[in-house]
């Protein structure tokens, strides 16, 4: 698989999520972990946000 420079890759195991940016140039990978923008899991499930009536 070839990842373009600047591509975002998500690695998950069902319990955690890690995001990486590819800083390498083809055909090499240089994955740098993105630590500051991991999404919060406050709304688990497929329903999304709910509003009060």
XYZ file of N, CA and C in Angstrom:
159
model
N 0.836 -1.162 0.000
C 0.000 0.000 0.000
C 0.892 1.239 0.000
N 0.532 2.222 -0.792
C 1.267 3.479 -0.842
C 0.423 4.559 -0.177
N 1.012 5.255 0.797
C 0.347 6.389 1.434
C 1.018 7.663 0.956
N 0.232 8.595 0.482
C 0.781 9.873 0.048
C 1.345 10.638 1.226
N 2.292 11.517 0.966
C 2.833 12.386 1.995
C 1.696 13.233 2.551
N 1.584 13.292 3.878
C 0.526 14.067 4.521
C -0.749 13.290 4.770
N -0.802 12.025 4.326
C -2.009 11.218 4.536
C -2.205 10.942 6.024
N -3.449 10.846 6.440
C -3.800 10.531 7.815
C -4.165 9.059 7.891
N -3.581 8.348 8.845
C -3.867 6.923 9.037
C -4.410 6.718 10.445
N -5.491 5.953 10.557
C -6.092 5.636 11.846
C -5.805 4.177 12.172
N -5.371 3.930 13.407
C -5.105 2.575 13.877
C -5.974 2.355 15.105
N -6.818 1.316 15.047
C -7.726 1.054 16.157
C -7.800 -0.441 16.444
N -8.132 -0.762 17.688
C -8.277 -2.162 18.064
C -9.633 -2.422 18.722
N -10.571 -1.502 18.582
C -11.887 -1.660 19.185
C -12.000 -0.996 20.535
N -10.878 -0.677 21.170
C -10.887 0.001 22.463
C -10.190 1.350 22.415
N -9.216 1.490 21.537
C -8.473 2.739 21.466
C -8.256 3.139 20.009
N -7.932 4.416 19.815
C -7.711 4.972 18.494
C -6.434 5.784 18.521
N -5.562 5.555 17.536
C -4.347 6.352 17.391
C -4.309 6.871 15.961
N -3.976 8.155 15.804
C -3.907 8.794 14.498
C -2.454 9.105 14.158
N -2.111 8.912 12.868
C -0.753 9.157 12.395
C -0.805 9.949 11.097
N 0.157 10.861 10.901
C 0.371 11.544 9.625
C 1.588 10.927 8.972
N 1.521 10.676 7.670
C 2.671 10.169 6.940
C 3.518 11.352 6.478
N 4.758 11.407 6.949
C 5.689 12.464 6.551
C 6.717 11.943 5.552
N 6.658 10.652 5.223
C 7.603 10.044 4.287
C 7.209 10.284 2.845
N 8.152 10.115 1.976
C 7.913 10.235 0.533
C 8.000 8.845 -0.074
N 7.166 8.586 -1.085
C 7.091 7.262 -1.710
C 8.482 6.758 -2.065
N 8.765 5.514 -1.855
C 7.919 4.431 -1.337
C 8.066 4.240 0.176
N 8.587 5.216 0.903
C 8.877 5.059 2.335
C 7.795 5.681 3.202
N 7.582 5.062 4.365
C 6.646 5.588 5.354
C 7.436 6.215 6.491
N 6.940 7.315 7.013
C 7.474 7.938 8.214
C 6.269 8.424 8.991
N 5.676 7.535 9.788
C 4.431 7.840 10.488
C 4.717 8.569 11.793
N 4.106 9.747 11.935
C 4.248 10.568 13.124
C 2.903 10.588 13.835
N 2.889 10.190 15.119
C 1.623 10.122 15.848
C 1.078 11.521 16.120
N -0.226 11.670 15.912
C -0.938 12.909 16.195
C -1.530 12.743 17.587
N -0.992 13.464 18.565
C -1.435 13.264 19.944
C -2.471 14.277 20.404
N -2.493 15.459 19.819
C -3.347 16.517 20.349
C -4.781 16.489 19.855
N -5.107 15.682 18.861
C -6.466 15.749 18.304
C -7.191 14.410 18.320
N -7.066 13.652 19.409
C -7.811 12.403 19.531
C -9.233 12.747 19.941
N -10.228 12.302 19.175
C -11.622 12.667 19.470
C -12.099 12.111 20.808
N -12.949 12.861 21.475
C -13.534 12.422 22.743
C -14.585 11.359 22.479
N -14.795 10.484 23.445
C -15.776 9.403 23.300
C -17.001 9.659 24.173
N -17.435 10.916 24.266
C -18.567 11.239 25.120
C -19.892 10.747 24.558
N -20.010 10.606 23.233
C -21.246 10.139 22.604
C -20.995 8.786 21.951
N -20.929 7.761 22.757
C -20.679 6.422 22.222
C -21.937 5.890 21.544
N -21.760 5.108 20.512
C -22.886 4.522 19.793
C -23.184 5.263 18.505
N -24.175 4.800 17.787
C -24.478 5.354 16.464
C -25.516 6.465 16.490
N -26.064 6.800 17.649
C -27.149 7.779 17.713
C -26.697 9.222 17.664
N -25.454 9.494 17.975
C -24.981 10.877 17.971
C -25.579 11.651 19.120
N -25.672 12.956 18.948
C -26.208 13.802 19.996
C -27.728 13.717 20.038
N -28.265 13.856 21.209
C -29.719 13.908 21.362
C -30.085 15.265 21.926
N -31.258 15.734 21.611
C -31.704 17.028 22.121
C -32.915 16.819 23.018
N -32.991 17.639 24.055
C -34.127 17.556 24.981
C -35.332 18.238 24.363
N -36.496 17.681 24.608
C -37.732 18.259 24.058
C -38.424 19.060 25.131
